[in-house]
Short mmCIF file of C-alpha atoms in Angstrom, two decimals:
data_model
loop_
_atom_site.label_atom_id
_atom_site.label_comp_id
_atom_site.label_asym_id
_atom_site.label_seq_id
_atom_site.Cartn_x
_atom_site.Cartn_y
_atom_site.Cartn_z
CA ARG A 1 -0.03 -0.01 0.02
CA LYS A 2 1.32 3.52 -0.91
CA GLU A 3 1.92 5.91 1.98
CA VAL A 4 -0.19 8.58 0.18
CA GLU A 5 -3.11 7.47 -2.01
CA GLN A 6 -5.08 9.71 -4.41
CA ASP A 7 -7.66 9.06 -7.09
CA PRO A 8 -5.70 9.67 -10.20
CA GLY A 9 -8.76 11.02 -12.19
CA PRO A 10 -8.96 12.70 -14.54
CA PHE A 11 -11.71 14.94 -13.31
CA ASN A 12 -13.26 16.65 -16.25
CA VAL A 13 -15.28 19.55 -15.16
CA PRO A 14 -16.91 22.69 -16.89
CA GLU A 15 -15.82 26.15 -15.93
CA GLY A 16 -17.51 27.46 -12.80
CA ALA A 17 -17.98 23.94 -11.30
CA THR A 18 -17.00 23.05 -7.80
CA VAL A 19 -14.64 19.98 -7.58
CA ALA A 20 -13.22 18.09 -4.63
CA PHE A 21 -10.20 15.93 -4.34
CA ASN A 22 -9.44 13.38 -1.62
CA CYS A 23 -6.27 11.81 -0.26
CA THR A 24 -5.53 9.29 2.43
CA TYR A 25 -2.26 8.68 4.19
CA SER A 26 -1.04 5.69 6.07
CA ASN A 27 1.63 6.96 8.36
CA SER A 28 0.11 8.28 11.50
CA ALA A 29 3.42 9.97 12.40
CA SER A 30 2.92 12.43 9.58
CA GLN A 31 3.04 15.90 10.90
CA SER A 32 2.38 18.38 8.20
CA PHE A 33 0.32 18.19 5.01
CA PHE A 34 0.17 20.12 1.79
CA TRP A 35 -1.31 20.36 -1.62
CA TYR A 36 1.17 20.90 -4.51
CA ARG A 37 0.27 21.78 -8.08
CA GLN A 38 2.10 20.54 -11.10
CA ASP A 39 1.30 21.91 -14.55
CA CYS A 40 2.16 19.75 -17.56
CA ARG A 41 5.86 19.39 -18.16
CA LYS A 42 6.48 21.78 -15.18
CA GLU A 43 7.85 21.37 -11.61
CA PRO A 44 5.55 20.94 -8.66
CA LYS A 45 4.69 24.07 -6.76
CA LEU A 46 3.13 24.56 -3.39
CA LEU A 47 -0.49 25.40 -3.60
CA MET A 48 -1.48 25.54 0.05
CA SER A 49 -0.65 23.89 3.51
CA VAL A 50 -3.39 21.95 5.21
CA TYR A 51 -4.31 22.67 8.82
CA SER A 52 -6.47 20.68 11.21
CA SER A 53 -8.97 23.42 11.53
CA GLY A 54 -9.27 23.68 7.82
CA ASN A 55 -8.10 26.61 5.68
CA GLU A 56 -9.05 28.65 2.76
CA ASP A 57 -7.25 30.62 0.18
CA GLY A 58 -9.58 32.33 -2.23
CA ARG A 59 -11.42 29.65 -4.20
CA PHE A 60 -9.37 26.86 -2.57
CA THR A 61 -10.39 25.15 0.68
CA ALA A 62 -8.14 22.44 2.29
CA GLN A 63 -9.26 20.20 5.14
CA LEU A 64 -7.49 17.61 7.31
CA ASN A 65 -9.04 14.73 9.34
CA ARG A 66 -6.36 13.23 11.56
CA ALA A 67 -8.61 10.58 12.91
CA SER A 68 -9.39 9.19 9.56
CA GLN A 69 -5.95 10.15 7.97
CA TYR A 70 -7.78 11.95 5.25
CA ILE A 71 -7.05 15.24 3.45
CA SER A 72 -9.20 17.08 0.98
CA LEU A 73 -9.05 20.03 -1.49
CA LEU A 74 -12.01 21.88 -2.69
CA ILE A 75 -11.94 24.22 -5.64
CA ARG A 76 -14.88 26.54 -6.15
CA ASP A 77 -15.78 28.40 -9.50
CA SER A 78 -13.14 26.32 -11.53
CA LYS A 79 -11.08 28.29 -14.02
CA LEU A 80 -9.44 26.98 -17.23
CA SER A 81 -6.16 27.88 -15.50
CA ASP A 82 -6.84 25.51 -12.65
CA SER A 83 -6.19 22.52 -15.19
CA ALA A 84 -3.18 20.77 -13.68
CA THR A 85 -2.19 17.78 -11.54
CA TYR A 86 -2.87 18.20 -7.78
CA LEU A 87 -0.36 16.29 -5.56
CA CYS A 88 -1.22 15.43 -2.06
CA VAL A 89 1.90 15.71 0.14
CA VAL A 90 2.75 14.71 3.71
CA HIS A 91 5.76 15.69 5.69
CA ARG A 92 7.49 13.39 8.18
CA GLU A 93 9.43 15.43 10.58
CA TYR A 94 11.44 12.43 11.38
CA GLY A 95 13.73 12.19 8.37
CA ASN A 96 12.51 15.52 7.00
CA LYS A 97 10.85 13.91 4.08
CA LEU A 98 8.02 14.94 1.84
CA VAL A 99 6.01 11.99 0.52
CA PHE A 100 4.02 12.79 -2.59
CA GLY A 101 0.94 11.20 -3.75
CA ALA A 102 0.72 10.10 -7.43
CA GLY A 103 -1.48 13.14 -8.17
CA THR A 104 -5.03 13.83 -9.44
CA ILE A 105 -5.46 15.21 -12.84
CA LEU A 106 -8.01 18.14 -13.17
CA ARG A 107 -9.17 19.33 -16.58
CA VAL A 108 -11.37 22.36 -16.65
CA LYS A 109 -13.15 22.87 -19.94
CA SER A 110 -15.10 25.86 -21.33
CA ASP B 1 15.60 36.25 -6.72
CA ALA B 2 16.60 33.21 -8.94
CA GLY B 3 14.94 30.01 -8.17
CA VAL B 4 16.44 26.63 -8.22
CA ILE B 5 18.49 26.19 -11.32
CA GLN B 6 19.04 22.90 -13.03
CA SER B 7 21.06 21.91 -16.06
CA PRO B 8 20.82 20.57 -18.57
CA ARG B 9 17.06 20.88 -19.19
CA HIS B 10 17.00 17.91 -21.56
CA GLU B 11 19.54 15.07 -22.00
CA VAL B 12 19.51 12.28 -24.49
CA THR B 13 22.13 9.67 -24.17
CA GLU B 14 22.83 6.09 -25.12
CA MET B 15 22.78 3.20 -22.63
CA GLY B 16 26.14 2.81 -20.92
CA GLN B 17 27.07 6.39 -20.98
CA GLU B 18 27.79 8.55 -17.96
CA VAL B 19 25.14 11.22 -17.21
CA THR B 20 25.70 14.26 -14.83
CA LEU B 21 22.84 16.36 -13.72
CA ARG B 22 23.52 19.72 -12.01
CA CYS B 23 21.68 21.90 -9.61
CA LYS B 24 22.11 25.28 -7.91
CA PRO B 25 19.76 25.74 -4.97
CA ILE B 26 18.29 29.03 -3.74
CA SER B 27 20.80 31.05 -2.02
CA GLY B 28 20.60 30.65 1.82
CA HIS B 29 18.67 27.33 1.67
CA ASP B 30 20.18 24.58 3.91
CA TYR B 31 18.50 21.57 2.36
CA LEU B 32 18.80 20.23 -1.07
CA PHE B 33 16.74 17.29 -2.44
CA TRP B 34 17.03 15.17 -5.54
CA TYR B 35 13.75 13.56 -6.93
CA ARG B 36 12.90 11.42 -9.78
CA GLN B 37 9.47 11.43 -11.54
CA THR B 38 8.14 8.75 -13.79
CA MET B 39 4.57 7.98 -14.95
CA MET B 40 4.81 4.56 -13.21
CA ARG B 41 6.26 5.53 -9.83
CA GLY B 42 5.32 9.17 -9.47
CA LEU B 43 7.69 11.51 -7.51
CA GLU B 44 10.34 9.84 -5.50
CA LEU B 45 12.91 11.18 -3.27
CA LEU B 46 16.42 9.89 -4.12
CA ILE B 47 18.64 11.65 -1.69
CA TYR B 48 18.82 14.91 0.43
CA PHE B 49 21.54 17.05 1.87
CA ASN B 50 21.56 19.36 4.91
CA ASN B 51 24.42 21.90 4.99
CA ASN B 52 26.12 19.95 2.15
CA VAL B 53 26.18 16.67 4.03
CA PRO B 54 24.21 13.74 2.63
CA ILE B 55 21.50 12.88 5.20
CA ASP B 56 19.35 10.16 3.64
CA ASP B 57 20.27 8.30 0.40
CA SER B 58 17.89 5.47 0.92
CA GLY B 59 15.97 6.30 -2.17
CA MET B 60 19.05 6.05 -4.52
CA PRO B 61 18.08 3.04 -6.70
CA GLU B 62 21.48 1.43 -6.92
CA ASP B 63 25.26 1.95 -6.98
CA ARG B 64 25.07 3.34 -10.40
CA PHE B 65 23.64 6.52 -8.92
CA SER B 66 25.79 8.99 -6.94
CA ALA B 67 25.25 12.47 -5.62
CA LYS B 68 27.59 15.13 -4.30
CA MET B 69 27.28 18.59 -2.82
CA PRO B 70 30.77 20.18 -2.74
CA ASN B 71 29.48 23.45 -1.58
CA ALA B 72 26.23 25.28 -0.58
CA SER B 73 25.58 26.42 -4.12
CA PHE B 74 26.10 23.27 -6.21
CA SER B 75 25.10 19.65 -6.44
CA THR B 76 25.42 16.91 -8.92
CA LEU B 77 23.62 13.71 -9.52
CA LYS B 78 25.56 11.22 -11.55
CA ILE B 79 24.43 7.96 -13.27
CA GLN B 80 27.15 5.75 -14.41
CA PRO B 81 26.48 3.51 -16.47
CA SER B 82 23.04 4.69 -17.59
CA GLU B 83 20.28 2.44 -18.54
CA PRO B 84 17.01 2.95 -20.37
CA ARG B 85 15.02 2.45 -17.19
CA ASP B 86 16.72 5.58 -15.81
CA SER B 87 14.70 7.74 -18.23
CA ALA B 88 12.72 10.11 -16.18
CA VAL B 89 12.42 13.74 -15.10
CA TYR B 90 14.94 14.54 -12.39
CA PHE B 91 14.03 17.45 -10.15
CA CYS B 92 16.26 19.28 -7.56
CA ALA B 93 14.50 21.12 -4.76
CA SER B 94 15.73 23.22 -1.90
CA SER B 95 14.31 24.55 1.41
CA ASN B 96 15.53 26.59 4.31
CA ARG B 97 15.73 25.46 7.95
CA ASP B 98 12.91 27.51 9.18
CA ARG B 99 10.38 26.07 6.63
CA GLN B 100 11.88 22.68 5.93
CA GLU B 101 8.57 21.33 4.59
CA THR B 102 8.22 24.05 1.91
CA GLN B 103 10.42 22.94 -0.96
CA TYR B 104 11.11 24.88 -4.13
CA PHE B 105 11.64 22.87 -7.23
CA GLY B 106 13.81 23.46 -10.16
CA PRO B 107 12.43 23.09 -13.68
CA GLY B 108 13.74 19.54 -13.86
CA THR B 109 16.10 17.65 -16.36
CA ARG B 110 14.23 15.30 -18.79
CA LEU B 111 16.56 12.44 -19.30
CA LEU B 112 16.14 9.80 -22.05
CA VAL B 113 18.50 6.86 -22.26
CA LEU B 114 18.30 5.12 -25.39
#
């Protein structure tokens, strides 16, 4: 079993739609959680951190459920420019490693 | 400020040849990471350095792979001899001690071994 599991998609949605991605992690020692975004043939870039209380950044909302070891990302009012692969990432403080999920592909269409 | 710089951006080589990938981290960052990304295995950490010292190389696939960081502004990842299964995108990333979990990635080197 992979340490971080994501639905690979693709999620094909129209502009303006709301879309949600989920992610589960297996290592309960994971301390910090993130969503990274990777555009086609580009490097991954940090989208946002994920906090236990849930956090929002514009159209993006991230949530963490430590009991269920589950992370989510909600995108409201999808834009064409949101088309990318979204990587769920956990950070293990022991060993200072980021462990990346395989990514979920989002395609927003007009 | 310049981000993480990698060279070359693309490399095509023949099986058995030596390949050297280069990375310049963001100035002032204490940590440097080498990753490999393939369709089959996703993004995998190969090795990381803290203050130029290798800390964890458990992700290095085999002895054909080696990495060095002779100073704070330069690192190399070497594959010798290269094999077709080494074809992948290799990313270098760096972070600072205060926000170790926020890593900044370079543009990557696309390696094709024929």
